[in-house]
PDB file of C-alpha atoms in Angstrom:
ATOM      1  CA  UNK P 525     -63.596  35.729  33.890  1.00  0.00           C
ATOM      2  CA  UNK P 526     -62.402  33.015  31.595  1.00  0.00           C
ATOM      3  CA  UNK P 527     -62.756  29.221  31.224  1.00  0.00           C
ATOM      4  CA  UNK P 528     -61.120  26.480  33.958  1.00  0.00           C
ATOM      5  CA  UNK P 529     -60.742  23.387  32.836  1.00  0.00           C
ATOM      6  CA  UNK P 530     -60.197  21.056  36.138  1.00  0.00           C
ATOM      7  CA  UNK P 531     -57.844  18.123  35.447  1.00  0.00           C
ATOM      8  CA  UNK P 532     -58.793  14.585  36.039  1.00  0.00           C
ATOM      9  CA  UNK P 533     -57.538  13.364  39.451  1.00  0.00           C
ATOM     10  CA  UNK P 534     -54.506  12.199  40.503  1.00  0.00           C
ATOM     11  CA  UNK P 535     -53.364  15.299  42.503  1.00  0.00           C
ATOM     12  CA  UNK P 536     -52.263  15.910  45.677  1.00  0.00           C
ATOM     13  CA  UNK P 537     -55.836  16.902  47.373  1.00  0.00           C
ATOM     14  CA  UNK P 538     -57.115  13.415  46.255  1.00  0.00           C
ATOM     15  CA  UNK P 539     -54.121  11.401  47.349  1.00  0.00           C
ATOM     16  CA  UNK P 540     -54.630  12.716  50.481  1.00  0.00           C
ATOM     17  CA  UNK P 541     -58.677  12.308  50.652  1.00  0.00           C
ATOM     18  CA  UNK P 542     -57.574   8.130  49.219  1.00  0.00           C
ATOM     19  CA  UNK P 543     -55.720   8.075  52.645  1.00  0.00           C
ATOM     20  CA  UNK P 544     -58.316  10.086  55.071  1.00  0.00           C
ATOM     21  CA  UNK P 545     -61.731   9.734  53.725  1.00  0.00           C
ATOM     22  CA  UNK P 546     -62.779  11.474  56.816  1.00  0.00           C
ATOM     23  CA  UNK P 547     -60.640  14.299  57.169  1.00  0.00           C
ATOM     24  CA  UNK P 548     -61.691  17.880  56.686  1.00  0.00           C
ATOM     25  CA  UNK P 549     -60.039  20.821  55.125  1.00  0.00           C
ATOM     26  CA  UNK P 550     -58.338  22.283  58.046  1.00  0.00           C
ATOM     27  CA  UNK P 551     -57.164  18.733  58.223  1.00  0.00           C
ATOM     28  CA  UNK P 552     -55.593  19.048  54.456  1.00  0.00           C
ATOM     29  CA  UNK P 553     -54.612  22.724  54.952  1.00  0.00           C
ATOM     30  CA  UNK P 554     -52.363  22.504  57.949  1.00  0.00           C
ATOM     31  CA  UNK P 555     -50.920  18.669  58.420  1.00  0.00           C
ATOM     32  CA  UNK P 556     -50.228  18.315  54.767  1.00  0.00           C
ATOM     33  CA  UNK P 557     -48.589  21.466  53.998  1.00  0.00           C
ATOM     34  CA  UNK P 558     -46.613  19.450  51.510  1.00  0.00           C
ATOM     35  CA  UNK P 559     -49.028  18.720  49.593  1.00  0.00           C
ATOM     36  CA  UNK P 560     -50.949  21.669  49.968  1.00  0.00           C
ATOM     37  CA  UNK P 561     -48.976  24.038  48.467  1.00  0.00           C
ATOM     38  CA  UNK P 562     -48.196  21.162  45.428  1.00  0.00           C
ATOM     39  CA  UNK P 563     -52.017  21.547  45.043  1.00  0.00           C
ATOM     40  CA  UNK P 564     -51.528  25.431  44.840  1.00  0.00           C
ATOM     41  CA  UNK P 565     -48.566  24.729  42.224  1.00  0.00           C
ATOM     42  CA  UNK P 566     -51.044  22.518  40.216  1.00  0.00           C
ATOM     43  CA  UNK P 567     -53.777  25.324  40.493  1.00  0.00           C
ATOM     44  CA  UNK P 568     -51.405  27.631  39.292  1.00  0.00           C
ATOM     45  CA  UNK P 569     -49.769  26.089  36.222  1.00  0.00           C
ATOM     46  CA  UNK P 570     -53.718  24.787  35.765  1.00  0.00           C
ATOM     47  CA  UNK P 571     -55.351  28.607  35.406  1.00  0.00           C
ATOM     48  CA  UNK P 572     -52.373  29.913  33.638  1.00  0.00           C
ATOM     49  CA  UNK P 573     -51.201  31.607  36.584  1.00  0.00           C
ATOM     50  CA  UNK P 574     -54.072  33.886  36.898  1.00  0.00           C
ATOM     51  CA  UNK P 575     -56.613  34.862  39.353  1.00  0.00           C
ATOM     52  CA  UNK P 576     -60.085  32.970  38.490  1.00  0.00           C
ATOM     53  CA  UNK P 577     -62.007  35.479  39.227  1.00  0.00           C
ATOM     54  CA  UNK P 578     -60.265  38.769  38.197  1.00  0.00           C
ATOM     55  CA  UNK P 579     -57.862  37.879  36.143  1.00  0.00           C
ATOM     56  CA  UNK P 580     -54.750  39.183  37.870  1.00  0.00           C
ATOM     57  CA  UNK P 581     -51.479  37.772  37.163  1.00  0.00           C
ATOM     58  CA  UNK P 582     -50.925  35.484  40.700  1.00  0.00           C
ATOM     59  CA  UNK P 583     -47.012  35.480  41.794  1.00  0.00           C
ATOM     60  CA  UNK P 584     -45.417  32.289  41.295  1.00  0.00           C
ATOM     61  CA  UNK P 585     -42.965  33.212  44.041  1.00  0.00           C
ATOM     62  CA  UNK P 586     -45.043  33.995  46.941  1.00  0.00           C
ATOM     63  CA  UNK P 587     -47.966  31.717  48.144  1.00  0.00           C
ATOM     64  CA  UNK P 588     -49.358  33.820  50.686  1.00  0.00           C
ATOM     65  CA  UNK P 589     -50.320  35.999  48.060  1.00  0.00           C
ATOM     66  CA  UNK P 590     -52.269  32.450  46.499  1.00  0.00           C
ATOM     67  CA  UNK P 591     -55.349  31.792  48.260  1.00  0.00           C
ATOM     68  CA  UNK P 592     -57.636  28.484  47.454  1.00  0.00           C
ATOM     69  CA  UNK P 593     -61.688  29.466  47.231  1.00  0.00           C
ATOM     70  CA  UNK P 594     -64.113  26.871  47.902  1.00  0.00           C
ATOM     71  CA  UNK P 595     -67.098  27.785  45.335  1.00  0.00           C
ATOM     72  CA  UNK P 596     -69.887  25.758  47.119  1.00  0.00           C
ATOM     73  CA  UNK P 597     -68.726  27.070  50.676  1.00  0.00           C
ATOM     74  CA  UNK P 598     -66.922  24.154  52.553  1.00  0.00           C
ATOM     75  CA  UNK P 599     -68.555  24.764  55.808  1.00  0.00           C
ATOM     76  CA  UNK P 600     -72.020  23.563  54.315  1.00  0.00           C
ATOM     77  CA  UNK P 601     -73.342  20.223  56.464  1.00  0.00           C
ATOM     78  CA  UNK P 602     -76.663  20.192  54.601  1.00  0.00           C
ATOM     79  CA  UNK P 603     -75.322  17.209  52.774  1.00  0.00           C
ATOM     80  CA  UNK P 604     -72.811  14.562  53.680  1.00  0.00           C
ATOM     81  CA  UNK P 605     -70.305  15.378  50.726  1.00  0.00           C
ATOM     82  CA  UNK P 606     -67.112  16.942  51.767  1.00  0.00           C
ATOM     83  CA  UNK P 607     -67.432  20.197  50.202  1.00  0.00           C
ATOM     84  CA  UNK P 608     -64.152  20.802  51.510  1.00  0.00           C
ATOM     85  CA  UNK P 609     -62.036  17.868  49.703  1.00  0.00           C
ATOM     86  CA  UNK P 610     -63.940  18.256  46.764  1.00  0.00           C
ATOM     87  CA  UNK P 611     -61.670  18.772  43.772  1.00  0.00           C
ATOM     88  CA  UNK P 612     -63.987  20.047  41.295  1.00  0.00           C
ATOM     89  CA  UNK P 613     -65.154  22.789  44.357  1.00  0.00           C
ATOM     90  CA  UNK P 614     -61.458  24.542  44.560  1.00  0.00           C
ATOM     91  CA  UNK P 615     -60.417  27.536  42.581  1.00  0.00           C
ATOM     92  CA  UNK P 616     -57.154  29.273  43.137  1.00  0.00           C
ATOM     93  CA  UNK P 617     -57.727  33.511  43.272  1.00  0.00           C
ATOM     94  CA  UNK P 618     -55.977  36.580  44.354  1.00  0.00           C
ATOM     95  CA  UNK P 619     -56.272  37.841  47.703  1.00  0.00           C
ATOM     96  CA  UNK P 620     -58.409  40.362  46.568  1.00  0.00           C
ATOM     97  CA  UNK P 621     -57.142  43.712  47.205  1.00  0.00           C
ATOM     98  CA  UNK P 622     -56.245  43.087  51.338  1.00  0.00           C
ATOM     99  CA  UNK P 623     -52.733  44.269  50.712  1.00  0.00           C
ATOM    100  CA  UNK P 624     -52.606  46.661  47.668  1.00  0.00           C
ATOM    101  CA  UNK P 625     -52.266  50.519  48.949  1.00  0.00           C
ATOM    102  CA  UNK P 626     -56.264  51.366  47.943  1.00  0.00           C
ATOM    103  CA  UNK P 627     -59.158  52.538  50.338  1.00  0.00           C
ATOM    104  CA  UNK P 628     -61.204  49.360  51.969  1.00  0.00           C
ATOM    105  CA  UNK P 629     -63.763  47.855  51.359  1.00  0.00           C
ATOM    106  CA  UNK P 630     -64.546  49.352  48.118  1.00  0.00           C
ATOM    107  CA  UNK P 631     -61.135  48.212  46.484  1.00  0.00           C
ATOM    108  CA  UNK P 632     -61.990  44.393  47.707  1.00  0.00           C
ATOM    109  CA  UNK P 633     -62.379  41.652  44.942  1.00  0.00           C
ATOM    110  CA  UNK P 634     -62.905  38.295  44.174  1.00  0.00           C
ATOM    111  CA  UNK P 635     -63.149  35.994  47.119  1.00  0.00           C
ATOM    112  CA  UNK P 636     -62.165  38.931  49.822  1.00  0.00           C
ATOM    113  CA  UNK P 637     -65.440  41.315  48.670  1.00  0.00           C
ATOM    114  CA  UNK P 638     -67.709  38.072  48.573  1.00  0.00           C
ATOM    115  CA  UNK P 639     -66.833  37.225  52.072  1.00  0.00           C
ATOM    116  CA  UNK P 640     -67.422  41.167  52.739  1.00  0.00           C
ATOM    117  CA  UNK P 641     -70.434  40.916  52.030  1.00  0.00           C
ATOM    118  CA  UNK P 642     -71.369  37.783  54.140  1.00  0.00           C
ATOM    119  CA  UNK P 643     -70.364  39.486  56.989  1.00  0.00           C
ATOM    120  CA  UNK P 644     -72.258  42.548  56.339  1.00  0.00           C
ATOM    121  CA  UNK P 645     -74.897  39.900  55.778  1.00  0.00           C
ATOM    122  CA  UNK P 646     -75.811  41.637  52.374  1.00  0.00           C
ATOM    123  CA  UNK P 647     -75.927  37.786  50.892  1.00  0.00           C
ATOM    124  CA  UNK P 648     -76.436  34.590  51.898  1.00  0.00           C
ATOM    125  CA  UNK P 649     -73.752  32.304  54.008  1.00  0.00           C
ATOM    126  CA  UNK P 650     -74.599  29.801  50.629  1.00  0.00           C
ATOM    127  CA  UNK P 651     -74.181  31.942  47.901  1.00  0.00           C
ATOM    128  CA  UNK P 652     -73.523  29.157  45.295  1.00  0.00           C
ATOM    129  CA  UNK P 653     -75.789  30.135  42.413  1.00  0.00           C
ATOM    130  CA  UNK P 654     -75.724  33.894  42.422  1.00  0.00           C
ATOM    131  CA  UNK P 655     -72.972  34.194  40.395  1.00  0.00           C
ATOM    132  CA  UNK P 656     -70.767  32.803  37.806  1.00  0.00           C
ATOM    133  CA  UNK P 657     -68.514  29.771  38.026  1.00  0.00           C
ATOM    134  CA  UNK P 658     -65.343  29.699  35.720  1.00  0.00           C
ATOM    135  CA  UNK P 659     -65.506  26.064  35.657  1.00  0.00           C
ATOM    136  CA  UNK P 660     -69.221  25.957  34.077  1.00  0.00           C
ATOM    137  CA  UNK P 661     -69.199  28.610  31.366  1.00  0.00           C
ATOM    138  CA  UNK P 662     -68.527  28.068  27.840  1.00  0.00           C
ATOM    139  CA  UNK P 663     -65.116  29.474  26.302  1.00  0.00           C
ATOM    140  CA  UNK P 664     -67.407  30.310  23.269  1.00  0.00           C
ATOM    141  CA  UNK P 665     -69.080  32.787  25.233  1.00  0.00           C
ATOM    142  CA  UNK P 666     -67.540  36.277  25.932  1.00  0.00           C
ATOM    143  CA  UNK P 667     -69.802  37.164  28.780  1.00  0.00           C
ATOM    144  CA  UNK P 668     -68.071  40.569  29.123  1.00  0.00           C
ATOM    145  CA  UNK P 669     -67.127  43.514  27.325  1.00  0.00           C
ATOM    146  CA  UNK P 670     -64.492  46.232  28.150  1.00  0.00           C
ATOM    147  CA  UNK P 671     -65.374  49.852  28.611  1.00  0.00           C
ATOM    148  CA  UNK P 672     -62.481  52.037  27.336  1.00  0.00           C
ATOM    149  CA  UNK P 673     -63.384  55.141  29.172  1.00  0.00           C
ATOM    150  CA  UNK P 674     -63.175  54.083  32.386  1.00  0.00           C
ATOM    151  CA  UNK P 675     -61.658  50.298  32.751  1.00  0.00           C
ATOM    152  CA  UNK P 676     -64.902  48.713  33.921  1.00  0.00           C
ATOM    153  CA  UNK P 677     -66.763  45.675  33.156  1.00  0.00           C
ATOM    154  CA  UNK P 678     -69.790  45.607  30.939  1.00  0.00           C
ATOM    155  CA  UNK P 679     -71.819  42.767  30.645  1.00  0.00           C
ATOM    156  CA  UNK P 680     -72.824  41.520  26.744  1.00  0.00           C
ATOM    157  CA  UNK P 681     -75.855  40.924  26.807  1.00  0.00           C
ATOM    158  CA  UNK P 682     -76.330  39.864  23.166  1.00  0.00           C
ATOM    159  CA  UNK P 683     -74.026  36.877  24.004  1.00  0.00           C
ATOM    160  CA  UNK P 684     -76.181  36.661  27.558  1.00  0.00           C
ATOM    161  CA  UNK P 685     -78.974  36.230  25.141  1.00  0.00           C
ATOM    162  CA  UNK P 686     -78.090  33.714  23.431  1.00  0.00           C
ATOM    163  CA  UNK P 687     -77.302  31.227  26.121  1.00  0.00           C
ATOM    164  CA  UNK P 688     -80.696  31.190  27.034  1.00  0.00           C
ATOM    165  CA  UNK P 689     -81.590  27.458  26.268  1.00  0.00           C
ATOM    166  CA  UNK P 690     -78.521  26.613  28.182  1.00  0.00           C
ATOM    167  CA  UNK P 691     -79.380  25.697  32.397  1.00  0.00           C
ATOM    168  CA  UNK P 692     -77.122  26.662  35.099  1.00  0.00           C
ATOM    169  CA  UNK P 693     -77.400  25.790  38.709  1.00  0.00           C
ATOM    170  CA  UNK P 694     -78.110  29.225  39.579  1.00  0.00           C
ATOM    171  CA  UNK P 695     -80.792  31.600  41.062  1.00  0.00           C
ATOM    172  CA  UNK P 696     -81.723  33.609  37.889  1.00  0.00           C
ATOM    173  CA  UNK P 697     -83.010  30.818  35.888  1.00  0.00           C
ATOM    174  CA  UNK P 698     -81.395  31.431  32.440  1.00  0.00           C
ATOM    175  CA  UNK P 699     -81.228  35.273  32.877  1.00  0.00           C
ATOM    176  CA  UNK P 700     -77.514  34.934  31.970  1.00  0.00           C
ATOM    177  CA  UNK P 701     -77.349  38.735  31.772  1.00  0.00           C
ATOM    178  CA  UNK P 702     -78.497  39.086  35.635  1.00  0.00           C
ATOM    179  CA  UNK P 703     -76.093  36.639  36.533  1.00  0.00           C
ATOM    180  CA  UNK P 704     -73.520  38.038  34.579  1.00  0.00           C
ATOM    181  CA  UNK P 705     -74.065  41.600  36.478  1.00  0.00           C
ATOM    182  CA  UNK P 706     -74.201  40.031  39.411  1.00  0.00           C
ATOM    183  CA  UNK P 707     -71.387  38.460  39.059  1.00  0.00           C
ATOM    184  CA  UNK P 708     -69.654  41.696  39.129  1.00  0.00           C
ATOM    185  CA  UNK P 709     -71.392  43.078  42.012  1.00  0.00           C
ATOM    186  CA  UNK P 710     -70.416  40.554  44.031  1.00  0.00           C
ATOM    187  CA  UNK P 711     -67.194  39.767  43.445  1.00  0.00           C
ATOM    188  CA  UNK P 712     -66.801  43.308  43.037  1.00  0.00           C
ATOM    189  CA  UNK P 713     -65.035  43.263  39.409  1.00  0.00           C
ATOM    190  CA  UNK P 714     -65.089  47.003  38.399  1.00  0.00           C
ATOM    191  CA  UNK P 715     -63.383  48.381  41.834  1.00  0.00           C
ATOM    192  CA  UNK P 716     -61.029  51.352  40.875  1.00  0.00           C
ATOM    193  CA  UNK P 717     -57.819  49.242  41.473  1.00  0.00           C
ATOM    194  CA  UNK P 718     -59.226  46.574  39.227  1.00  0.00           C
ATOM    195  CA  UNK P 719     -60.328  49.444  36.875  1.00  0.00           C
ATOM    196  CA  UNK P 720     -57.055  51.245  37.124  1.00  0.00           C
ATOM    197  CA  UNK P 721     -55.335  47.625  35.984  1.00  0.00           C
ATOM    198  CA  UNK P 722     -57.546  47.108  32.605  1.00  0.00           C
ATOM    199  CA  UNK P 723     -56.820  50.424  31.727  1.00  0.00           C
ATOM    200  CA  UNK P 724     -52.756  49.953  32.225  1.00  0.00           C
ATOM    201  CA  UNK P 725     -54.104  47.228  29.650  1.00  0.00           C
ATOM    202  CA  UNK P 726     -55.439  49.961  27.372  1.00  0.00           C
ATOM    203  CA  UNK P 727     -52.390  51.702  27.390  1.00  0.00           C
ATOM    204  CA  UNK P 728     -50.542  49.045  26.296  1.00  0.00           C
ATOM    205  CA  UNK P 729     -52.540  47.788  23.716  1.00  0.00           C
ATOM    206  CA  UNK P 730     -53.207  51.518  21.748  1.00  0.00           C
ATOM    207  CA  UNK P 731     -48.852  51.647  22.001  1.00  0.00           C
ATOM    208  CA  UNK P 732     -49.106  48.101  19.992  1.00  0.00           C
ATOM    209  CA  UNK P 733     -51.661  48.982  17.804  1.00  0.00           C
ATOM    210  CA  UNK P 734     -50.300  52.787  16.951  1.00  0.00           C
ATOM    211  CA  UNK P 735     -46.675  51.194  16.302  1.00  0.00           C
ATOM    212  CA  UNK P 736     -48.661  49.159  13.708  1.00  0.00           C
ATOM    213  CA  UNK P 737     -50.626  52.008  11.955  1.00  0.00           C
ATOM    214  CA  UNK P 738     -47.358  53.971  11.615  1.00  0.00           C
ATOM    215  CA  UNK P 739     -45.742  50.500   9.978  1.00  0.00           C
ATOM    216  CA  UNK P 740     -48.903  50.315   7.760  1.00  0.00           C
ATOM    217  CA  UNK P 741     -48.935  46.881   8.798  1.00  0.00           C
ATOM    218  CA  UNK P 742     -52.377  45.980   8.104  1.00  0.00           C
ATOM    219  CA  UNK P 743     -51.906  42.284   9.935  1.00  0.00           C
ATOM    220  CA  UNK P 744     -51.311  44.575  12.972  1.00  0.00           C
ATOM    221  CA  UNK P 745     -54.000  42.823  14.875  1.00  0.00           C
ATOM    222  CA  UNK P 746     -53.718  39.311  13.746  1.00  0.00           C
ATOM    223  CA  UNK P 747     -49.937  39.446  15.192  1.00  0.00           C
ATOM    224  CA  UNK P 748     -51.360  41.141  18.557  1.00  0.00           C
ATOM    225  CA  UNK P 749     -53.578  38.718  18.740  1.00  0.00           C
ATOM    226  CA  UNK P 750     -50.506  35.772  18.715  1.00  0.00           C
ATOM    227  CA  UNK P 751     -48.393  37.476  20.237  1.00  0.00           C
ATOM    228  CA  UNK P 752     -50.792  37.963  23.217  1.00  0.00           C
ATOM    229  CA  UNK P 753     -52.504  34.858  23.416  1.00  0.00           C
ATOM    230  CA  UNK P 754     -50.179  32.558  21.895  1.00  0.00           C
ATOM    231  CA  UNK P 755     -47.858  30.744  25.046  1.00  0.00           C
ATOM    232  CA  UNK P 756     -49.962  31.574  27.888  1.00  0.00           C
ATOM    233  CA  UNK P 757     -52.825  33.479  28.948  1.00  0.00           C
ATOM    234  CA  UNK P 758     -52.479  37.024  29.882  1.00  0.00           C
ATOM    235  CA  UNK P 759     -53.122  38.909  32.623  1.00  0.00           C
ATOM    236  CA  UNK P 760     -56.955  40.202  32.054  1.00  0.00           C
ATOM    237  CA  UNK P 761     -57.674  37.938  29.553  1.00  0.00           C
ATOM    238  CA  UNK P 762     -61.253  38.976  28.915  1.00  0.00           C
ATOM    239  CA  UNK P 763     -59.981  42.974  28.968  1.00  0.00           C
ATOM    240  CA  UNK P 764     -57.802  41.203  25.521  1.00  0.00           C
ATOM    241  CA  UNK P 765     -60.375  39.368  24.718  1.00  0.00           C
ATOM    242  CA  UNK P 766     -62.808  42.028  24.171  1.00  0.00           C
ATOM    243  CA  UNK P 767     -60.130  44.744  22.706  1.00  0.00           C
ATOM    244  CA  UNK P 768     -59.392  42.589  19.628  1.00  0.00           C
ATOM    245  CA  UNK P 769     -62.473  41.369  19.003  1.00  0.00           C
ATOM    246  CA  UNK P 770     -62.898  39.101  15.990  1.00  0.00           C
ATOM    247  CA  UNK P 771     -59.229  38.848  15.837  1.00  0.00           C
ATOM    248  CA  UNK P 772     -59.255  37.669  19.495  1.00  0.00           C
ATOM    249  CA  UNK P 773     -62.023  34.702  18.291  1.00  0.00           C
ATOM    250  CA  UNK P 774     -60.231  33.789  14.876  1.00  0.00           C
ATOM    251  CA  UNK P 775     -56.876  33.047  16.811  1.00  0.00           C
ATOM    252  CA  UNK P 776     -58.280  31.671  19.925  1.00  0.00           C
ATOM    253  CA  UNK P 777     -60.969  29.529  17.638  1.00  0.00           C
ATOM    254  CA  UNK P 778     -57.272  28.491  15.306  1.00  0.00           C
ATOM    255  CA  UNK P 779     -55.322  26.859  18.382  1.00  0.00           C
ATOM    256  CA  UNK P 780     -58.529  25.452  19.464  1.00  0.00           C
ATOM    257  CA  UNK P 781     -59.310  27.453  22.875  1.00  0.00           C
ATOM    258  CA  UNK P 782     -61.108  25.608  25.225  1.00  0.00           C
ATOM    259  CA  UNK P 783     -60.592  27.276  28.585  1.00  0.00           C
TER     260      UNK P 783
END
């Protein structure tokens, strides 16, 4: 999970909320489908084109295969803000697994495995707060390691530790490590089809980096690094992230990487 930086309005969900204060999402969703899939355009181009949750590359070409998650679930009448029209509340993920050729529910991710688990009523309807939100953490902070033996997720919990002093809205206090597993659990980030992606990653990163051992180029890494990160961000960014390492953080920190 990396950094979203949400752009300041106009966009096409607020220039539709300007003209129907009132209206609800179902509202935006189906009688502004213009406008609706401009938003999804804007999402897109926004995240980099990928998934906020997993990381998977989104198709530019196909919008059914774009789906917009509300974090703070739109539904909620607790309060009278419109969860729903809420531009900082909208994320743009994957459609979690629902059509890929793996067994279900234990190949589910993202949005698709957290609304899983609702239904099983294994969390809350309002699960805001028991895990991460790409929007709030800090691009400083690489929350999770790769495991190279079998693809999955590992939290770092030295990093965890560090953000102690630093709230978040959540359940967990500032147990950023509990949040951070979590985090996984629910959105299910270490299924085998996720796990079987990362370590297509792998692959091609050990071809890169053997090609540059048998050069003797000993700026092997530095040039991964830019050639990786450099004109967008890839697919599994924190899987490259935590593969090169210091080299990741000294090119990232040198185009100034903020999400």
């Amino acid at each position: 999970m990396k950094k979203i930086n949400k752009s300041l309005p106009p966009n096409p969900l607020t220039v539709f909320v300007n003209s129907n204060p009132n209206a609800t999402w179902d509202d935006f969703r189906n009688n502004a489908r213009q406008l609706y899939d401009d938003l999804k355009q804007q999402m897109l181009a926004e995240q980099g084109g990928l998934c906020a949750y997993c990381e998977k590359k989104l198709p530019s070409d196909d919008k059914s295969q774009q789906q917009i998650e509300h974090f703070h679930d739109k539904s909620d009448k607790s309060t009278v803000h419109n969860w729903g029209l809420d531009w900082n509340n909208l994320l743009l993920v994957c459609k979690g697994g629902q059509t890929d050729n793996y067994p279900r529910p234990e190949n589910l991710s993202c949005d698709a495995h957290k609304s899983y688990l609702k239904n099983e009523n294994k969390i809350s309807e309002s699960c805001e707060g028991l895990f991460l939100n790409p929007i709030q953490i800090k691009t400083i902070a690489r929350l999770f390691n790769f495991d190279k033996g079998t693809g999955k997720l590992l939290v770092n919990c030295e990093i965890c530790q560090t953000l102690a002093n630093d709230n978040l809205p959540n359940n967990y206090g500032n147990d950023w490590c509990m949040l951070a597993q979590e985090t996984i659990r629910i959105l299910n980030l270490n299924c085998q089809r996720l796990c079987d992606d990362r370590l297509e990653v792998l692959k091609f990163y050990n071809q890169q980096v053997k090609e540059y051992r048998r050069k003797n180029d000993k700026l092997g890494f530095q040039k991964l690094s830019e050639s990786v990160f450099r004109k967008s961000f890839p697919p599994f960014f924190t899987t490259w992230r935590s593969l090169l390492g210091k080299h990741a953080e000294e090119y990232l920190a040198s185009i100034g990487y903020n999400g």
